[in-house]
Short mmCIF file of C-alpha atoms in Angstrom, two decimals:
data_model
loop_
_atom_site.label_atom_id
_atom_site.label_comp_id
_atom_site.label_asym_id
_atom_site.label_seq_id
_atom_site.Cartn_x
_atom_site.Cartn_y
_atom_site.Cartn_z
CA UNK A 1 -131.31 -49.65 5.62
CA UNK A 2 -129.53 -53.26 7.32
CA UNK A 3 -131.08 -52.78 10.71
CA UNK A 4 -127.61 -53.04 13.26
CA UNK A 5 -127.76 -56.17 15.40
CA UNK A 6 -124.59 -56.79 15.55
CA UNK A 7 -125.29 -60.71 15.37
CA UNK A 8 -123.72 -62.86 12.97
CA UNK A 9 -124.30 -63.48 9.71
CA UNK A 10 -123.28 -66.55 7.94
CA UNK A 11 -122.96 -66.97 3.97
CA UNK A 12 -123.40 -70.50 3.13
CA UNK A 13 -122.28 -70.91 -0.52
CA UNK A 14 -119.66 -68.88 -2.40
CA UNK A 15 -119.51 -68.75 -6.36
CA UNK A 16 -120.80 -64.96 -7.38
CA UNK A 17 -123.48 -64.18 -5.24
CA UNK A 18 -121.73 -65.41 -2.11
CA UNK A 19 -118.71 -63.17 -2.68
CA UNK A 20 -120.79 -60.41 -3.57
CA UNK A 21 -122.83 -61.17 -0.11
CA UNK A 22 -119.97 -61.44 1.97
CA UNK A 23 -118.31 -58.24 0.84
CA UNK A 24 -121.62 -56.33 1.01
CA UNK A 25 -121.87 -57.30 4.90
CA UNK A 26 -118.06 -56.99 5.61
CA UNK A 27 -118.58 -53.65 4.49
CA UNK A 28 -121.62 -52.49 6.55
CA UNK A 29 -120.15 -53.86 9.30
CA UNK A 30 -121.45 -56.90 10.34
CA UNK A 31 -119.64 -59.64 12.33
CA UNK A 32 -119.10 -62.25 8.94
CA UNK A 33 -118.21 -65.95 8.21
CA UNK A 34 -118.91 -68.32 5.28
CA UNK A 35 -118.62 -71.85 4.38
CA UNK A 36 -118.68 -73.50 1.49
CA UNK A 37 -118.66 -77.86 0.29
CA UNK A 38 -115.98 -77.57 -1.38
CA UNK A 39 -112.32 -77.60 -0.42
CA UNK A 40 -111.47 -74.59 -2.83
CA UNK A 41 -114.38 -72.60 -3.75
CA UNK A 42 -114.45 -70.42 -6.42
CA UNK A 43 -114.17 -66.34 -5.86
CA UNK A 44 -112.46 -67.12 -1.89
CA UNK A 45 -109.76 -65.00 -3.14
CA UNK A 46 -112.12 -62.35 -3.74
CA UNK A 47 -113.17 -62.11 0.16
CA UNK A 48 -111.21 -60.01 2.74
CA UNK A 49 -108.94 -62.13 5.12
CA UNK A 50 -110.04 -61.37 8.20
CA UNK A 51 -113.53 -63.31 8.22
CA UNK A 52 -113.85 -66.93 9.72
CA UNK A 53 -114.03 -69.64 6.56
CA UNK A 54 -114.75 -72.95 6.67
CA UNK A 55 -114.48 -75.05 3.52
CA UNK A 56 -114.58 -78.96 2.47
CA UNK A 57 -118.42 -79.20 3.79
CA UNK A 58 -120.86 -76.76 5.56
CA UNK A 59 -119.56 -76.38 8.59
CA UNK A 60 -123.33 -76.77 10.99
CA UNK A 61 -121.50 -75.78 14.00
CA UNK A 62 -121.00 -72.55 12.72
CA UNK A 63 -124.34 -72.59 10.83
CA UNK A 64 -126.27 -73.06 14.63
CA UNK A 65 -124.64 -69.77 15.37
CA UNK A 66 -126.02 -67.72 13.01
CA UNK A 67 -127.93 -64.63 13.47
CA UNK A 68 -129.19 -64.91 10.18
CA UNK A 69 -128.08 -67.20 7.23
CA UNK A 70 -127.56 -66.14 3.64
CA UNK A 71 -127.92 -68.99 1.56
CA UNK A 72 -126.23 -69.01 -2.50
CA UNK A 73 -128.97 -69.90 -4.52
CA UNK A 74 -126.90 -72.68 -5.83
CA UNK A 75 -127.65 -74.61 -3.29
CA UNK A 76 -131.14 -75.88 -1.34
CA UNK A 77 -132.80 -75.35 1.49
CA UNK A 78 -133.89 -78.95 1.67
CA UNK A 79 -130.00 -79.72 2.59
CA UNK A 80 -129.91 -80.99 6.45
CA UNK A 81 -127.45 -78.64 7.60
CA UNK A 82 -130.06 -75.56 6.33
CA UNK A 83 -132.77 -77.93 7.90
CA UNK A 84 -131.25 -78.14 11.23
CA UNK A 85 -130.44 -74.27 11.43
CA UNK A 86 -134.25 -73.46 10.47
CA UNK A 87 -135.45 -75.83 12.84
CA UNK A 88 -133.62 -73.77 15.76
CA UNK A 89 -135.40 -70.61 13.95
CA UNK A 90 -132.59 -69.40 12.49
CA UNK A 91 -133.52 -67.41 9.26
CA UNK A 92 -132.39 -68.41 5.98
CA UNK A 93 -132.36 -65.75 3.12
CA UNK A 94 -131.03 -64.82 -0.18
CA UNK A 95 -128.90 -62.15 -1.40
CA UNK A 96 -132.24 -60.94 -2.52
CA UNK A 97 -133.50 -60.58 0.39
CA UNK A 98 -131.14 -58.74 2.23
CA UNK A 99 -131.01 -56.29 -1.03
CA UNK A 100 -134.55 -55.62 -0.27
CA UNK A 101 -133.78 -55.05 3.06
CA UNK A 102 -131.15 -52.95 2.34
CA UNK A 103 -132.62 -50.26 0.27
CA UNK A 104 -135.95 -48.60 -1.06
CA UNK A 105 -135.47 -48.31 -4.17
CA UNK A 106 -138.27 -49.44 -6.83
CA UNK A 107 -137.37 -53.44 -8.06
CA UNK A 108 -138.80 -54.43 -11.40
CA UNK A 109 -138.98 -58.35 -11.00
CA UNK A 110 -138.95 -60.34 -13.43
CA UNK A 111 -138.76 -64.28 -13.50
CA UNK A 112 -140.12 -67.30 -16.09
CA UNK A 113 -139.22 -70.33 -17.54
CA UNK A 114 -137.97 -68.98 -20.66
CA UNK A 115 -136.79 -65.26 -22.07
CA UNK A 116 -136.39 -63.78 -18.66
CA UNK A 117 -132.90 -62.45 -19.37
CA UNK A 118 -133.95 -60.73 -22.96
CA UNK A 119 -137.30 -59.31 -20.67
CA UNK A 120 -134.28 -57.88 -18.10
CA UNK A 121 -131.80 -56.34 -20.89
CA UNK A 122 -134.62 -55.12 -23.01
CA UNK A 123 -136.28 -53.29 -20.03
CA UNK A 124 -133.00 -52.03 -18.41
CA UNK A 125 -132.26 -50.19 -22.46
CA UNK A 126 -135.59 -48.50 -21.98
CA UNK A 127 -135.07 -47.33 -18.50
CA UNK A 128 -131.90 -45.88 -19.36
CA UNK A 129 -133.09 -44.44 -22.86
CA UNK A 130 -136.05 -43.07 -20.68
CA UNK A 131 -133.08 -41.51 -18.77
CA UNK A 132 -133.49 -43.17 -15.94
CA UNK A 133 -130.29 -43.80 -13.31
CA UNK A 134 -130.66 -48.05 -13.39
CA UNK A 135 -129.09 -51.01 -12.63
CA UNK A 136 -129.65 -54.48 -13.67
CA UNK A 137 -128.66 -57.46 -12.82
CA UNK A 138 -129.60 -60.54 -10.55
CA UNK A 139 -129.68 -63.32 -12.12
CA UNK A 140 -128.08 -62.16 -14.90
CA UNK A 141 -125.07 -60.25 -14.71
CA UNK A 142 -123.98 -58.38 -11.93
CA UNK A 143 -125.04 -59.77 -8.46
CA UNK A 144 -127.93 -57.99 -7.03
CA UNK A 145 -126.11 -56.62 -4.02
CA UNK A 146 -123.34 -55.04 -5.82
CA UNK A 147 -126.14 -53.18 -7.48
CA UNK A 148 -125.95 -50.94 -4.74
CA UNK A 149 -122.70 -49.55 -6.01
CA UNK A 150 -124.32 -47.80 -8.18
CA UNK A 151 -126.40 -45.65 -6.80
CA UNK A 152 -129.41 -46.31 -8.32
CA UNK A 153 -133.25 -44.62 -8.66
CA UNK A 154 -134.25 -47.82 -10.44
CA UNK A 155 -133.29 -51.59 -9.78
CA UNK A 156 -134.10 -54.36 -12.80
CA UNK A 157 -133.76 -57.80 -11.10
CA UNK A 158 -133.65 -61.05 -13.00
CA UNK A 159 -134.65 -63.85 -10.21
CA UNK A 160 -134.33 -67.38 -10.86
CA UNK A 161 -136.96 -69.87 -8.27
CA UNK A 162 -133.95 -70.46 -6.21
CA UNK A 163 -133.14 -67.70 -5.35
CA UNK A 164 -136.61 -66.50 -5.01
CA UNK A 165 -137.74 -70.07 -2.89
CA UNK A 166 -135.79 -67.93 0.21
CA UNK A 167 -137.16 -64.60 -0.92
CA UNK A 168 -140.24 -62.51 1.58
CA UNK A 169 -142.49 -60.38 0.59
CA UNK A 170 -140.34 -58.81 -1.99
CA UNK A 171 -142.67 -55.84 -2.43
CA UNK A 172 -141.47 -54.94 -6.11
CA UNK A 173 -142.97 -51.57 -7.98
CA UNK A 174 -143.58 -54.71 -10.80
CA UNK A 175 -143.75 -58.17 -10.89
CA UNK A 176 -143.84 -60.74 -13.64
CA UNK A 177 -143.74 -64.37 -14.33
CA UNK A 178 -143.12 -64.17 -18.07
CA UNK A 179 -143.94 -67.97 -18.79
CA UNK A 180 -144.32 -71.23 -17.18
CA UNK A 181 -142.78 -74.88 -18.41
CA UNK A 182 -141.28 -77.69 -16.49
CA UNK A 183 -137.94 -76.58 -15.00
CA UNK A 184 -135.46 -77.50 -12.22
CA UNK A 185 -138.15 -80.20 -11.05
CA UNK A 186 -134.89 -82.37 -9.44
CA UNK A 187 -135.04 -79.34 -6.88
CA UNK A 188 -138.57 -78.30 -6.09
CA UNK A 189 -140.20 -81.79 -6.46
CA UNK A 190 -142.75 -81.33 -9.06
CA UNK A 191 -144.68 -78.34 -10.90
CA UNK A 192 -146.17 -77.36 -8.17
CA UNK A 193 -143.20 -76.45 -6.04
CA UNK A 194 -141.97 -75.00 -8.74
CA UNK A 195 -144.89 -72.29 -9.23
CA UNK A 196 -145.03 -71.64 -6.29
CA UNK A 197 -141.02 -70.88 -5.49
CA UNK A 198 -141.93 -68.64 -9.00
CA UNK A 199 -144.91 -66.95 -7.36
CA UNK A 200 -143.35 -65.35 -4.33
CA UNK A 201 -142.39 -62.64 -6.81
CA UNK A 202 -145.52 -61.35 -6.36
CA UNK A 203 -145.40 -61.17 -2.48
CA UNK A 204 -146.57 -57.70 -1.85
CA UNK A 205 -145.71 -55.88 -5.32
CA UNK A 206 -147.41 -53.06 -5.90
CA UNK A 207 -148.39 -53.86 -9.94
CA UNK A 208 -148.07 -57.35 -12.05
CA UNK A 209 -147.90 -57.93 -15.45
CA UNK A 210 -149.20 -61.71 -16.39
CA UNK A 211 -148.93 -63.54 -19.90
CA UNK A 212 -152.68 -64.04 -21.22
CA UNK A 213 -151.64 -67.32 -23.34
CA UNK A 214 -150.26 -68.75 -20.17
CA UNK A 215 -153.07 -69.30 -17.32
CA UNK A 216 -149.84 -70.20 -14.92
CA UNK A 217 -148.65 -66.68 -14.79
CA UNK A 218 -151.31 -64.94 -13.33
CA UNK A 219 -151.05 -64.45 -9.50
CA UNK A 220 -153.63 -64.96 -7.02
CA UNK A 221 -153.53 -61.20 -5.24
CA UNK A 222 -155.64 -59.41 -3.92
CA UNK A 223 -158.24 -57.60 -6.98
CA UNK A 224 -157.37 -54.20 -5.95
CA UNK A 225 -153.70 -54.54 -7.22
CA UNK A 226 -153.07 -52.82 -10.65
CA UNK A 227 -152.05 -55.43 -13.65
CA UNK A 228 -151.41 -54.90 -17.25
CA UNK A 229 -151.48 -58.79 -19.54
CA UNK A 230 -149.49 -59.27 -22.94
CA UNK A 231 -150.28 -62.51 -25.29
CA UNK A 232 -150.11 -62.81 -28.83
CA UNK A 233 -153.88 -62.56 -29.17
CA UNK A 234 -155.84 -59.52 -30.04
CA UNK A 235 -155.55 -57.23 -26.71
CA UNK A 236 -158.90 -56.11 -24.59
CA UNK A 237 -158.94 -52.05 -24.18
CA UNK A 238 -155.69 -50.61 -22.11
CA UNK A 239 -153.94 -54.31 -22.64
CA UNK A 240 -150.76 -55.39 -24.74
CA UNK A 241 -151.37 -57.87 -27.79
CA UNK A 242 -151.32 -58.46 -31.39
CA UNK A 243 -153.12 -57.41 -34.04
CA UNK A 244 -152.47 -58.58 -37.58
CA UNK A 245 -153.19 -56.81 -41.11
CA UNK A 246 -155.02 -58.71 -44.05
CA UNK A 247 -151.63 -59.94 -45.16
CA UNK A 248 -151.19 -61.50 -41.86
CA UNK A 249 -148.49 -59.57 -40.61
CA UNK A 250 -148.26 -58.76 -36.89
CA UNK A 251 -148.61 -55.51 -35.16
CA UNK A 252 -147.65 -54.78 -31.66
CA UNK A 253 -150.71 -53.24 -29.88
CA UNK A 254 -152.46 -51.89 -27.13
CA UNK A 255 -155.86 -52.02 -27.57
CA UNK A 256 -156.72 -51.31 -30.81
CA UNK A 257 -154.35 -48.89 -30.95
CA UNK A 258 -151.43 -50.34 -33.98
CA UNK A 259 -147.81 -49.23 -31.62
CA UNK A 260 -145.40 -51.20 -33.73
CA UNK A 261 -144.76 -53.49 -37.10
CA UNK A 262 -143.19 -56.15 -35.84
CA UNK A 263 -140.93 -56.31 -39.19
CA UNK A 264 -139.56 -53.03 -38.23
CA UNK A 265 -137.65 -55.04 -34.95
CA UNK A 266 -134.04 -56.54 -35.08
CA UNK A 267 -136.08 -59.64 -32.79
CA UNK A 268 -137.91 -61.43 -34.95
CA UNK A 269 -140.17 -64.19 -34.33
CA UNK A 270 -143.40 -65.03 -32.43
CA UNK A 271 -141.58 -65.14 -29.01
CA UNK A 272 -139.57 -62.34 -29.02
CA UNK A 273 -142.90 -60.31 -29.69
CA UNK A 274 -144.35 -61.98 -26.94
CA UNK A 275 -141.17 -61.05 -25.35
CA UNK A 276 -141.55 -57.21 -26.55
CA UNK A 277 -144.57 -56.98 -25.40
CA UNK A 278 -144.04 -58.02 -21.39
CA UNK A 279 -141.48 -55.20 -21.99
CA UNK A 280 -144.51 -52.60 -22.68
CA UNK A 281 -146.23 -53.48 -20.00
CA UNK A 282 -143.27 -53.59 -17.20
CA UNK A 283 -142.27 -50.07 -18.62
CA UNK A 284 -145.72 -48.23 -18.21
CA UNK A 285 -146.11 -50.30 -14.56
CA UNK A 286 -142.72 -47.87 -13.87
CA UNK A 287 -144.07 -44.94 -16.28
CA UNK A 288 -141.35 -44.93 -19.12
CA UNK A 289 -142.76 -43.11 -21.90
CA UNK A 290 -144.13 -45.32 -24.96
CA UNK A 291 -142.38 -43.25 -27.62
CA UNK A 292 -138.95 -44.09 -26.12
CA UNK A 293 -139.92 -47.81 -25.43
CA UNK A 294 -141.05 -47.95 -29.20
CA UNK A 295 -137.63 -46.60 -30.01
CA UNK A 296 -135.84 -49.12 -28.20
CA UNK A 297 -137.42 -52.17 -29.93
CA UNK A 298 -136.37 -50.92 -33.23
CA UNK A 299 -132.81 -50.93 -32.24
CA UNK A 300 -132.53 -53.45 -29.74
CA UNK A 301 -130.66 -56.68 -31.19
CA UNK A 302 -131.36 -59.23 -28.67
CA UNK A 303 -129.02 -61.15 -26.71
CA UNK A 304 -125.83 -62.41 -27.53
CA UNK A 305 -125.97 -65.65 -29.47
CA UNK A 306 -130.18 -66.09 -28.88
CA UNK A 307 -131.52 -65.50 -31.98
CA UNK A 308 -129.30 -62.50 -31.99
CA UNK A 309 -129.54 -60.23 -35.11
CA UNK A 310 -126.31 -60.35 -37.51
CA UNK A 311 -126.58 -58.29 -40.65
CA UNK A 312 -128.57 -58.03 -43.76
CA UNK A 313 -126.76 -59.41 -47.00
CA UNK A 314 -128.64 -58.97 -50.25
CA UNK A 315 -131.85 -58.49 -48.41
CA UNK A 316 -131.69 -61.75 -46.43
CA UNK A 317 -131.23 -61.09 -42.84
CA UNK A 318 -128.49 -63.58 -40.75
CA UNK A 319 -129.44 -64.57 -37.33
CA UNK A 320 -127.21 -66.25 -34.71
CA UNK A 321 -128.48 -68.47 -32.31
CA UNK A 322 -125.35 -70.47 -31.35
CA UNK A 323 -127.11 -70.74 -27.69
CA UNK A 324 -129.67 -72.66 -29.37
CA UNK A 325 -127.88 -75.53 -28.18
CA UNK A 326 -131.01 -78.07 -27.35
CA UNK A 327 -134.13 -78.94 -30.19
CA UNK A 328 -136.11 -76.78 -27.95
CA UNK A 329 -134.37 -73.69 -27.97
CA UNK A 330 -134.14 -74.82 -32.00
CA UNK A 331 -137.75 -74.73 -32.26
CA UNK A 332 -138.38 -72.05 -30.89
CA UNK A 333 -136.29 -70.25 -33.03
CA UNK A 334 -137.31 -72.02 -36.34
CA UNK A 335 -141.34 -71.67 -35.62
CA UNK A 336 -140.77 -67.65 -34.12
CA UNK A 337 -138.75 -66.73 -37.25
CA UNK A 338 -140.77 -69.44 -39.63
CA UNK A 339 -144.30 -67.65 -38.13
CA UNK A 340 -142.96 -64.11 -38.72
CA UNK A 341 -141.49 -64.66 -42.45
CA UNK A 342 -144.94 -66.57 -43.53
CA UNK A 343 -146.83 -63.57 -44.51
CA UNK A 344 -144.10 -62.27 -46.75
CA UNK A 345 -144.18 -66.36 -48.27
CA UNK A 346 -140.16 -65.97 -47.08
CA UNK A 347 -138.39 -68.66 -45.52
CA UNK A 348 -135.15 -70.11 -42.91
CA UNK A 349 -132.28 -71.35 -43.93
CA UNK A 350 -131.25 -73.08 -41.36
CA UNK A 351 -127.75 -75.03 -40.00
CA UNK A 352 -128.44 -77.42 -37.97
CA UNK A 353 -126.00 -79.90 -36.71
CA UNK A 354 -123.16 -81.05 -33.94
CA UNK A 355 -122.75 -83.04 -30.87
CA UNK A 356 -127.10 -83.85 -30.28
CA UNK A 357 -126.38 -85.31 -26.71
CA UNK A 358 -128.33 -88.11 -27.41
CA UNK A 359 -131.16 -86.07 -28.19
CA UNK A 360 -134.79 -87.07 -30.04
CA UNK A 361 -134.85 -84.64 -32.93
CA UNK A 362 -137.67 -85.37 -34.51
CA UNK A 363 -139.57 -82.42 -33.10
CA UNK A 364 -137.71 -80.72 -35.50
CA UNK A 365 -139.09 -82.42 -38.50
CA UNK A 366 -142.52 -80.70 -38.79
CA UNK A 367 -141.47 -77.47 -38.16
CA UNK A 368 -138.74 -77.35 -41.11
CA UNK A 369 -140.72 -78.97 -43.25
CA UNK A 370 -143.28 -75.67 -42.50
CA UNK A 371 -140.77 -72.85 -42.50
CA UNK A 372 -137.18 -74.01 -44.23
CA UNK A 373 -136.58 -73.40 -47.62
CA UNK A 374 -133.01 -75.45 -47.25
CA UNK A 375 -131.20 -77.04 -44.08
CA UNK A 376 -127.66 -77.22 -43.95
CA UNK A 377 -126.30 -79.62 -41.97
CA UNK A 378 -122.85 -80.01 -39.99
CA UNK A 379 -121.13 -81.65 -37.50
CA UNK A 380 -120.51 -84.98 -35.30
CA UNK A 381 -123.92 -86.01 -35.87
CA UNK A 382 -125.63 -84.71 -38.91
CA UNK A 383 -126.50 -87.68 -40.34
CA UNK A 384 -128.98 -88.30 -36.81
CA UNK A 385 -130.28 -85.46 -37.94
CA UNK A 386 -131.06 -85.55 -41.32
CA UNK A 387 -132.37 -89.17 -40.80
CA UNK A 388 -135.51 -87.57 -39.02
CA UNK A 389 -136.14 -85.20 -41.66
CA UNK A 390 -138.85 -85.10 -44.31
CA UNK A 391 -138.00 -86.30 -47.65
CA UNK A 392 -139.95 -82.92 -49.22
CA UNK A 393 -136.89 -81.07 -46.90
CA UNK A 394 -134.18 -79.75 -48.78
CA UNK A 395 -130.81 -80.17 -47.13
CA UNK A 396 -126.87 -80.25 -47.67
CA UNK A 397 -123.95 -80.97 -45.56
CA UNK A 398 -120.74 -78.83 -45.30
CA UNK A 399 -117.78 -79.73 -43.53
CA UNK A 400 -116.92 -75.88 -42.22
CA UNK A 401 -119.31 -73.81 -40.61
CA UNK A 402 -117.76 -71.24 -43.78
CA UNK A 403 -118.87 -73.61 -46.23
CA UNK A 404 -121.97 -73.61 -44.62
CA UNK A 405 -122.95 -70.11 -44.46
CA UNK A 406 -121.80 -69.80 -48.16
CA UNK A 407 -124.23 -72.54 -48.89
CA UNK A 408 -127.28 -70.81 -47.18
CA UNK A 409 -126.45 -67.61 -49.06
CA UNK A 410 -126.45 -69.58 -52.50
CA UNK A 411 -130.17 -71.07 -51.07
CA UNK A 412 -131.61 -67.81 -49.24
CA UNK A 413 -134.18 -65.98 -51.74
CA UNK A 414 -134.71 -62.54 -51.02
CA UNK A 415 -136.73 -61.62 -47.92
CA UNK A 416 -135.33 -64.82 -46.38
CA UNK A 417 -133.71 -65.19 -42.74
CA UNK A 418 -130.52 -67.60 -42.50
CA UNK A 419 -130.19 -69.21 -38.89
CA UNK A 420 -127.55 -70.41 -36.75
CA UNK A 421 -129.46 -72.69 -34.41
CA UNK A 422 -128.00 -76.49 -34.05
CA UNK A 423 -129.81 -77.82 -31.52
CA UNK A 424 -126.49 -79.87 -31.15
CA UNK A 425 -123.48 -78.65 -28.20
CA UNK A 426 -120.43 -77.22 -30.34
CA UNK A 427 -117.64 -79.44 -28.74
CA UNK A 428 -117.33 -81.59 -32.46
CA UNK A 429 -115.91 -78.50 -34.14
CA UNK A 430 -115.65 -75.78 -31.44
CA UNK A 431 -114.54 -74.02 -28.03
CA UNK A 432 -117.84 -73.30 -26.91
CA UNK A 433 -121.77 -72.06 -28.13
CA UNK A 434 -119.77 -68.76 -27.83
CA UNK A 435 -116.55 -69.45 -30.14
CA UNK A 436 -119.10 -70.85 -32.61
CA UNK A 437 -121.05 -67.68 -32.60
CA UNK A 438 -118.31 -65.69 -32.73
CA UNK A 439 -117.14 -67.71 -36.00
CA UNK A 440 -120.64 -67.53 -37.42
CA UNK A 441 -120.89 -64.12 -37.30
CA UNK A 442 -117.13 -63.54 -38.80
CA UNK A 443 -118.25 -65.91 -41.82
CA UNK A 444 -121.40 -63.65 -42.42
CA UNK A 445 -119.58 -60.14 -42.53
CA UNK A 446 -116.83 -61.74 -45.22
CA UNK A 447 -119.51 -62.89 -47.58
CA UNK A 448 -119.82 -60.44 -50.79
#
């Protein structure tokens, strides 16, 4: 538990995690203020009235007479108010943190460039299948300190390298870094700052999981600390991998032990197997059985609008990846689904199109080429688009985003996967990434 000093504790930051910070301290106890940049944060409603705020910029008088400071990951360390309290030895902390502090309970910790929120769901539905009493949440979802609330034997963070940059010796019963690629570079400087704000997950775990096809995920700990690896390669003895028949299709393994055909998963596609995978391993680091981890990849659907599974019509399955929003979230998509159908000689049907942010898309170009039977294209600006396509590529244009789902239907062969992934933002013809999902998946369940 807190230890009770009785000193103060100031919450710099509001926004989700700040709320859920002050409120968590207000409630144990502890003498509380916060302030906050802006004149009218966001969630200061959702704080009790009797606590000292100070809003319209951080308030360093109050910060110099801090017990402790918990700082929103929002915002960085590097800003001279948080300078000039650390340089009078004042601790600065995240939510994290003081969860840590707060409780015993075992963390799985998972962070990465990419997939770390499918890696957090996907490992939470196991836990509880496994009928474990969990919580999840972090980064995604539910702040980690509300968390508590629930009472539970088993905590499933998602942490993000700001809030893990003011994160000690988090001393998780698992720890992964999933994947490594430039990210948030503005903040930490350059790669380097980066891996290492990503690397203090490991700070005194007890097991790690590391990607093999990624040297940047492996920790340097000390060689009597347990670890389990995933990649997409064929696995060494006791490790997670692939293994592929003479047809080419994959097979999630251990060993050379065959655990899974990949075509029997709602994910499909080279990453998300990856993705299943680091899920295998973080489950037997925490000892949920195989046989109900197995289960839960068969029935698990992936997230909401990434690369999310919609239905099967006429044996060609729909996929919506409305959060695809960037060409390389697209790509990703196109080559993971494009890889997986190759061995059956099935192809995408892709729609690709809207506002492209003045984006280069002629990454795409190769990959379609490889794994599109047709390309449908909508939107503000298609025609960028289709200018950096290959002549041998197929393609249409539709005016709806109806229209164009009918289209890929008329295109799709059987054993085919249509996908929703524009690479473009939705603003042209929609609400949001979300309202065109939501759309997308109406216009698949009224085709015949």
């Amino acid at each position: 538990m807190l230890i009770q000093r009785g000193g103060l504790k100031v919450v710099v930051g509001l926004g989700i995690s700040g709320v859920s910070a002050v409120n968590y301290l207000h409630q144990q106890g502890y003498q509380v203020a916060v302030t906050d940049s802006r004149e009218l944060p966001a969630g200061r409603e959702q704080i009790p009235t009797n606590i000292k705020t100070s809003f319209g910029q951080l308030d360093t008088e109050l910060l110099l007479q801090a017990e402790e400071i918990i700082l929103s990951p929002g915002l960085a360390p590097q800003l001279p108010e948080i300078q000039a309290a650390i340089a009078k030895g004042i601790p600065v902390m995240s939510d994290i943190q003081v969860l840590r502090r707060a409780t015993d309970v075992p963390i799985v910790a998972i962070t990465g460039s990419n997939a770390k929120s499918t890696v957090t769901t996907l490992v939470g539905e196991m836990a509880k299948k496994a009928g474990k009493k969990v919580a999840v949440g972090g980064n995604l979802g539910r702040p980690a300190l509300d968390l508590l609330q629930d009472d539970p034997e088993l905590i499933i963070l998602e942490l993000s390298s700001f809030q893990l940059e003011t994160t000690t010796n988090l001393q998780a019963a698992v720890a992964v870094v999933l994947n490594m690629s430039e990210d948030h570079l503005d903040r930490h400087g350059d790669m380097v700052g980066y891996h290492t704000a990503k690397h203090r997950i490991f700070q005194g775990c007890q097991r790690y999981v590391y990607n093999r096809d990624d040297g940047l995920t492996r920790p340097l700990v000390a060689d009597h600390i347990p670890s389990l690896s995933f990649g997409l390669n064929a696995p060494d003895l006791k490790q997670y991998g692939v293994l592929r028949d003479h047809q080419g299709n994959m097979y999630l393994a251990k060993g050379t032990q065959r655990l899974l055909d990949s075509r029997e998963m709602y994910m499909q596609g080279s990453h998300n197997i990856a993705n299943a995978l680091a899920c295998l391993a973080l489950g037997e680091s925490i000892g949920l059985p195989l046989e109900v981890m197995l289960d839960t990849l068969k029935t698990f659907k992936g997230l909401e609008h990434r690369c999310e599974y919609v239905a099967e019509k006429h044996a060609v399955r729909y996929y919506d990846d409305s959060k695809g929003t960037n060409v390389g979230a697209t790509l990703a998509a196109i080559n993971g689904l494009g890889q997986a159908l190759a061995p059956q000689q099935a192809k995408v049907v892709v729609i690709l199109g809207g506002q492209g942010k003045g984006q280069d898309f002629a990454p795409l170009a190769a990959a379609l080429t490889q794994y599109a039977r047709h390309v449908v294209l909508i939107g503000e600006d298609a025609a960028l688009i289709e200018a950096v396509l290959a002549a041998e590529t197929v393609r249409s244009h539709a005016s709806t985003l109806q229209d164009a789902v009918q289209q890929c239907q008329q295109q799709a062969h059987s054993g085919d996967a249509v996908l929703l992934s524009p690479a473009c933002a939705s603003f042209d013809m929609f609400k949001s990434y979300h309202d065109r999902g939501q759309q997308f998946v109406q216009c698949v369940q009224g085709l015949n």
